[in-house]
Short mmCIF file of C-alpha atoms in Angstrom, two decimals:
data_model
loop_
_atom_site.label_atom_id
_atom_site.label_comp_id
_atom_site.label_asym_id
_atom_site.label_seq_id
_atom_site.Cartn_x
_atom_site.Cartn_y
_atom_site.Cartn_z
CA UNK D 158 4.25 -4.31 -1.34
CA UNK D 159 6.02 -7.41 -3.02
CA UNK D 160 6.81 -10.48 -1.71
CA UNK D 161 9.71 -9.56 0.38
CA UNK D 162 10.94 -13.97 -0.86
CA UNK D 163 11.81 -12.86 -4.40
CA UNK D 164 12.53 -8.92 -3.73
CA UNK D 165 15.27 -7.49 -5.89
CA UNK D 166 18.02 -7.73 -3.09
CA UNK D 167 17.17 -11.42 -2.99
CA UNK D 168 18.09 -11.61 -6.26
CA UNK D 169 21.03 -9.54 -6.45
CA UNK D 170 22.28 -11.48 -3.19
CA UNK D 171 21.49 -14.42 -5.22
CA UNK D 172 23.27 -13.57 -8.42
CA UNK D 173 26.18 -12.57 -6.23
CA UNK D 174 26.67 -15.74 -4.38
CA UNK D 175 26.28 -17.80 -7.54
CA UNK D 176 28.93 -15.83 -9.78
CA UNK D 177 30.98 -15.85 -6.84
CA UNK D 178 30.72 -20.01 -6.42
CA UNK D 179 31.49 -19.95 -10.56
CA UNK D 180 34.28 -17.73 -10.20
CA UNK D 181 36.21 -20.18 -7.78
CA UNK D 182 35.43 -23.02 -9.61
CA UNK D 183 37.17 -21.54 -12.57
CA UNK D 184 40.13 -21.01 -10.83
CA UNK D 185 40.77 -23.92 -9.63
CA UNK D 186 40.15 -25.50 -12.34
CA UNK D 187 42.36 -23.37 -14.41
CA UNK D 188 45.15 -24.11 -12.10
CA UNK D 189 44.20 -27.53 -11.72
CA UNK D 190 44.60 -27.71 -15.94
CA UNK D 191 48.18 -25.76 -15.91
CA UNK D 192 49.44 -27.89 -13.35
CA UNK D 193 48.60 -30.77 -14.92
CA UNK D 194 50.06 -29.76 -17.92
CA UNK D 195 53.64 -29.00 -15.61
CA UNK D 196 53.30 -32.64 -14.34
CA UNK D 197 53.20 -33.52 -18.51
CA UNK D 198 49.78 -34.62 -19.08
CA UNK D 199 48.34 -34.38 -22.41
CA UNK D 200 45.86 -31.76 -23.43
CA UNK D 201 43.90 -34.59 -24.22
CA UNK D 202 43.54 -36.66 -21.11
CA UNK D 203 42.64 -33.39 -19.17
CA UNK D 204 40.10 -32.63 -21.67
CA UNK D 205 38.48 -36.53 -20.97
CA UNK D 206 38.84 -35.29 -17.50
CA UNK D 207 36.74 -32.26 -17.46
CA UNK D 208 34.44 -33.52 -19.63
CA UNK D 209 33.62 -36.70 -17.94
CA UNK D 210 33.29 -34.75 -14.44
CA UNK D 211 31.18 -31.90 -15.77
CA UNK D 212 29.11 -35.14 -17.11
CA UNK D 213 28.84 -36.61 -13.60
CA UNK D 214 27.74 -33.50 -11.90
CA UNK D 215 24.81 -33.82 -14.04
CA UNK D 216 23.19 -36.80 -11.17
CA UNK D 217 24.08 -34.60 -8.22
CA UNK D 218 22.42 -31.42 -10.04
CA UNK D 219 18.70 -33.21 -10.24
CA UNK D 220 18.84 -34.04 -6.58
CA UNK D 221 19.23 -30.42 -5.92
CA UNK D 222 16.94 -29.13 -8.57
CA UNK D 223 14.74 -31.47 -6.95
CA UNK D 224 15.07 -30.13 -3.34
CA UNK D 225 14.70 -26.03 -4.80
CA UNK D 226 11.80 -27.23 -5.77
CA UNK D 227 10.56 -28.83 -2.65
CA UNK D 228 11.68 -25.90 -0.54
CA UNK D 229 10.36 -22.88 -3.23
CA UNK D 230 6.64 -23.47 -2.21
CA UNK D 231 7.23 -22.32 0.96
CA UNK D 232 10.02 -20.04 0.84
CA UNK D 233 10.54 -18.98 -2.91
CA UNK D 234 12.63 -19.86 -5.27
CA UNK D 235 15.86 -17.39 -4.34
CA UNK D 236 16.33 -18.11 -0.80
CA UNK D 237 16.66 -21.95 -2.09
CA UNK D 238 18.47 -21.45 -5.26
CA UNK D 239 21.04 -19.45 -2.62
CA UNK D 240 21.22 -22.48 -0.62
CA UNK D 241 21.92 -25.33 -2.55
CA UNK D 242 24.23 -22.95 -5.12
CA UNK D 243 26.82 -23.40 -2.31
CA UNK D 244 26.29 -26.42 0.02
CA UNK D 245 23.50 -28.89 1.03
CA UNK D 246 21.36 -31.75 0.46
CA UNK D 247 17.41 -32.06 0.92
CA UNK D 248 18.62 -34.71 3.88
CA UNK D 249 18.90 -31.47 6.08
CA UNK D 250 17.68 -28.59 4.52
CA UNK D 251 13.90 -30.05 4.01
CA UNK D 252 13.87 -30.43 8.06
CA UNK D 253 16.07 -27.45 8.88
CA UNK D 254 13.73 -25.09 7.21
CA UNK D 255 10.20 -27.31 8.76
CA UNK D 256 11.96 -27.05 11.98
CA UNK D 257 12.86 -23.13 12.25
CA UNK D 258 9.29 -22.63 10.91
CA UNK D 259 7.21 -24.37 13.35
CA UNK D 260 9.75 -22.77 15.83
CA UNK D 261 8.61 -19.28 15.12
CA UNK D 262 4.75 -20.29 14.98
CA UNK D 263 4.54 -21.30 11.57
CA UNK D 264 2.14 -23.82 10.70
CA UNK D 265 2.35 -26.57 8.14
CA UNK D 266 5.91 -26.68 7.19
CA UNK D 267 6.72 -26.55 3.55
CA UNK D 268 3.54 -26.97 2.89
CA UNK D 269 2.18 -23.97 2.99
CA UNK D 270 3.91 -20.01 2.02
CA UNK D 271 5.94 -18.39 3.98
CA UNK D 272 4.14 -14.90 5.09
CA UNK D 273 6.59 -14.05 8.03
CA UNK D 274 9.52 -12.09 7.82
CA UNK D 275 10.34 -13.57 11.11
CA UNK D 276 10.31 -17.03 10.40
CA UNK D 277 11.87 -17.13 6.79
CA UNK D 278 14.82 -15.35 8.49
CA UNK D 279 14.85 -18.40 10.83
CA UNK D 280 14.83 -20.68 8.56
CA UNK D 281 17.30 -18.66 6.44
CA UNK D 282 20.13 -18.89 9.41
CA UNK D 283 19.29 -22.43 10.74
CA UNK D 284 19.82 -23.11 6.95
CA UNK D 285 22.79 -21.89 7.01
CA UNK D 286 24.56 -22.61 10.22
CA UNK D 287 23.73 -25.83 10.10
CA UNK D 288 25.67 -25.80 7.18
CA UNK D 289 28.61 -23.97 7.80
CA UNK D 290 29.35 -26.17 11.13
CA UNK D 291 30.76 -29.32 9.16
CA UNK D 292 33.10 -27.01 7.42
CA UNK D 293 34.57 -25.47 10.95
CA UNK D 294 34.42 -28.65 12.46
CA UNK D 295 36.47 -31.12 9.31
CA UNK D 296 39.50 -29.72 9.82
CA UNK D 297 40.03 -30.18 13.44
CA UNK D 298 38.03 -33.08 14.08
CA UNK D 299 38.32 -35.61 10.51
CA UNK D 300 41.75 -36.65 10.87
CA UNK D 301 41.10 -37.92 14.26
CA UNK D 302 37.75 -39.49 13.35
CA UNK D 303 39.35 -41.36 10.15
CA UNK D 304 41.94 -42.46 12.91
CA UNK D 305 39.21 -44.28 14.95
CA UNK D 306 37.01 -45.49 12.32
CA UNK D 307 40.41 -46.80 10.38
CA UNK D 308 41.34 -48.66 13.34
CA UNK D 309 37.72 -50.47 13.44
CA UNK D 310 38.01 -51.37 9.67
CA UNK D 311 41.72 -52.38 9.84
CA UNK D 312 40.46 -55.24 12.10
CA UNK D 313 37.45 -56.02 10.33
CA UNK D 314 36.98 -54.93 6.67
CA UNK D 315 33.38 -55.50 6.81
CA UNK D 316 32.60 -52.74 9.83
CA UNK D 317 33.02 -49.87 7.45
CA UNK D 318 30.88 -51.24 5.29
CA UNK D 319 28.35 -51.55 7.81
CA UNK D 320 29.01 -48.54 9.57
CA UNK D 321 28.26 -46.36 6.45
CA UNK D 322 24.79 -48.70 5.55
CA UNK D 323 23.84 -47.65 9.19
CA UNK D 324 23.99 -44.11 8.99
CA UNK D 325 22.32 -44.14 5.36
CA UNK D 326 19.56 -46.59 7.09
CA UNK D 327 19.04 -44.30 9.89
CA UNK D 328 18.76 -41.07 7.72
CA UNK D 329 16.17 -42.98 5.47
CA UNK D 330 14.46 -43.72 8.15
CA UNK D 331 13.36 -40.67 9.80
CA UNK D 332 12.08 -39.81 6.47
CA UNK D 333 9.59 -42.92 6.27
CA UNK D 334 8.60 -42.48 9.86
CA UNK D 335 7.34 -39.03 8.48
CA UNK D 336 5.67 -40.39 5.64
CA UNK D 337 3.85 -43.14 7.44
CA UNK D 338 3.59 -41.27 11.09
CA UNK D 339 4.71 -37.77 10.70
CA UNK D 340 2.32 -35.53 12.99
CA UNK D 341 0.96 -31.97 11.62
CA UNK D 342 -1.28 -29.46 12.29
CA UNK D 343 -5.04 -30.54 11.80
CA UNK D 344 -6.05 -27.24 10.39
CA UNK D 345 -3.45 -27.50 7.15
CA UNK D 346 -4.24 -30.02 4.64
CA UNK D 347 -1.14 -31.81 3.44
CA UNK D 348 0.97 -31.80 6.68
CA UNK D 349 0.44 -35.01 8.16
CA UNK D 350 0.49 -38.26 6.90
CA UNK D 351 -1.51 -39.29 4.75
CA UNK D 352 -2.34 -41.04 1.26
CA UNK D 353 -0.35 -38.68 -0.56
CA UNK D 354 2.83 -39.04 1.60
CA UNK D 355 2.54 -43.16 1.28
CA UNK D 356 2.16 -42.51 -2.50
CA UNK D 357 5.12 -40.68 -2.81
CA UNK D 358 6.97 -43.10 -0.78
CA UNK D 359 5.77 -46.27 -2.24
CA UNK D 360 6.45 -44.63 -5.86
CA UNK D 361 9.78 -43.78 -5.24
CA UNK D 362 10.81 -46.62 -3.44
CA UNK D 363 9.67 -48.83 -6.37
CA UNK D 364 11.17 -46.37 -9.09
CA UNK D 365 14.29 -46.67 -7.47
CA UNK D 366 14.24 -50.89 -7.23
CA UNK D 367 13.52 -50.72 -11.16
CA UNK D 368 16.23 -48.49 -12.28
CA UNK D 369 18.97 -50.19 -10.18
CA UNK D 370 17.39 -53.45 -11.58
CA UNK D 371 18.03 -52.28 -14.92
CA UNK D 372 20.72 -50.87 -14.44
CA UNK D 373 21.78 -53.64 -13.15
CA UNK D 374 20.52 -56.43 -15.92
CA UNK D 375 21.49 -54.01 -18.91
CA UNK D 376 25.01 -53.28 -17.19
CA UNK D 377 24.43 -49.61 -17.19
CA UNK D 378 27.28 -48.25 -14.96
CA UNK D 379 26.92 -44.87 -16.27
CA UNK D 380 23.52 -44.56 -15.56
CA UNK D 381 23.57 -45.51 -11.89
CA UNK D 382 24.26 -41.89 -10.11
CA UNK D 383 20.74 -40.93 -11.91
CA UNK D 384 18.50 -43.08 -9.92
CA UNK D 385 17.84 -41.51 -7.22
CA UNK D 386 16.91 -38.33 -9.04
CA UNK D 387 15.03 -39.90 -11.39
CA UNK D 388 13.13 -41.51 -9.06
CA UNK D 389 12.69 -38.66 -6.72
CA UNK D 390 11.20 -37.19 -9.75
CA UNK D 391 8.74 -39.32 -11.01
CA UNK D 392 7.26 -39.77 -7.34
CA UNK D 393 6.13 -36.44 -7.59
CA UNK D 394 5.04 -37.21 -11.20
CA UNK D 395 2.92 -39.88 -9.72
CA UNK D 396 1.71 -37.60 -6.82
CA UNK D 397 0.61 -35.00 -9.22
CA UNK D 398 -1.19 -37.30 -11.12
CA UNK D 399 -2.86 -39.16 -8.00
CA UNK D 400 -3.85 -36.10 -6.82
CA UNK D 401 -5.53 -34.79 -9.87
CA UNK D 402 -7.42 -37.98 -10.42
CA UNK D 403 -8.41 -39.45 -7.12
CA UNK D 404 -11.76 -38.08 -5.54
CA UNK D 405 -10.34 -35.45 -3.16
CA UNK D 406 -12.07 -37.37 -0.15
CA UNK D 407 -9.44 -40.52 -0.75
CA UNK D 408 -6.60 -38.49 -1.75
CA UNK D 409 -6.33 -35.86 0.89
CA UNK D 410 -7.31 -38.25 3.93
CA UNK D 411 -4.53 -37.63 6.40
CA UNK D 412 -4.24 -39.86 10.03
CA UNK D 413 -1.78 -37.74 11.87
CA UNK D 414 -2.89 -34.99 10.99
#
């Protein structure tokens, strides 16, 4: 029996979704182009503007390569690819999926495969709902929430500022509480924290402070939206490589485990 993860229906469901997210991004950006040629724009300033978007997609793409990755261990490659094809960000899929997982029984996360039909079908629809809520919920509720926030930032300019470095603070955070603190089962190596998890952390924090410094000193606007990916990426360089050269008994030593 094959792995029921990258089964043929997978696949096809996969292919499906994917030409289907292509195909609407063709047409509107077909009628996007005609219209902009009715308003009188020239072919060649809507060219600049295709390219140059298709250009800064490229960022955005990495981060989600990067989080396929991350979630393909444990549940394949399709069910991810499916994901991320449409909408989402490793800031909620990574614990969506953990969370419907040790929900059904599973043990250690990502970290280890997926067996259960049971549980990757939980993780499949928390996935997914917790997805599809922001897109019932914008159009009733963002008009009124841009009301209230506007009203905070019309007195003080330097709230919504502040405001948006909380949340991105707060989101951060739970992620570094996991990599210094993060509890897991005792029996799976790799789930708790550990010297790997402050390796990737302290790599990637550090990648991240180097390319905005350079990007900074060297003026390289351009190059700015690939940080993070960069970064996220060459942590897990740096993990592969600790792990393959420190003695097992250093590099696997986990505290909340």
């Amino acid at each position: 029996m094959g792995d029921f993860k990258t089964s043929t229906f997978m696949y096809l469901l996969g292919l499906a979704i994917v030409a289907f997210v292509i195909a609407e991004s063709l047409f509107f950006l077909i009628r996007a182009y005609r219209r902009g040629r009715q308003l009188g724009m020239s072919k060649e300033k809507l060219r600049t503007a295709i390219t140059s978007s298709a250009v800064f997609t490229i960022a955005p793409a990495l981060a989600v390569l990067a989080t396929v990755l991350t979630l393909a261990g444990a549940l394949g490659i399709v069910l991810p690819w499916i994901r991320l094809s449409v909408i989402g960000a490793i800031q909620y899929e990574v614990p969506a999926a953990e969370a419907a997982i040790e929900a059904t029984g599973g043990t250690g996360g990502l970290t280890q495969e997926v067996t259960s039909p049971e549980a990757f079908s939980a993780a499949a629809w928390v996935m997914t709902l917790g997805s599809i809520l922001p897109l019932v919920l914008v159009p009733f509720l963002l008009k009124k929430i841009q009301k209230s926030v506007g009203k905070v930032v019309s007195k003080d300019t330097k709230w919504g500022d502040t405001m948006a470095a909380a949340a991105f603070i707060g989101l951060i955070s739970a992620f570094i509480g996991r990599a210094i603190l993060g509890s897991g089962d005792a029996s799976v190596q790799g789930d708790g924290a550990g010297v790997m998890s402050i390796i990737a952390l302290v790599s990637s924090t550090l990648f991240m402070l180097l390319l905005q410094w350079l990007c900074k000193k060297f003026q390289w606007r351009k190059f700015e939206p690939f940080t993070m990916p960069l970064s996220m990426f060459m942590a897990m360089g740096v993990v592969m490589l600790a792990s393959a050269v420190l003695p097992p008994e250093i590099a696997f030593i986990e505290w909340r485990g």
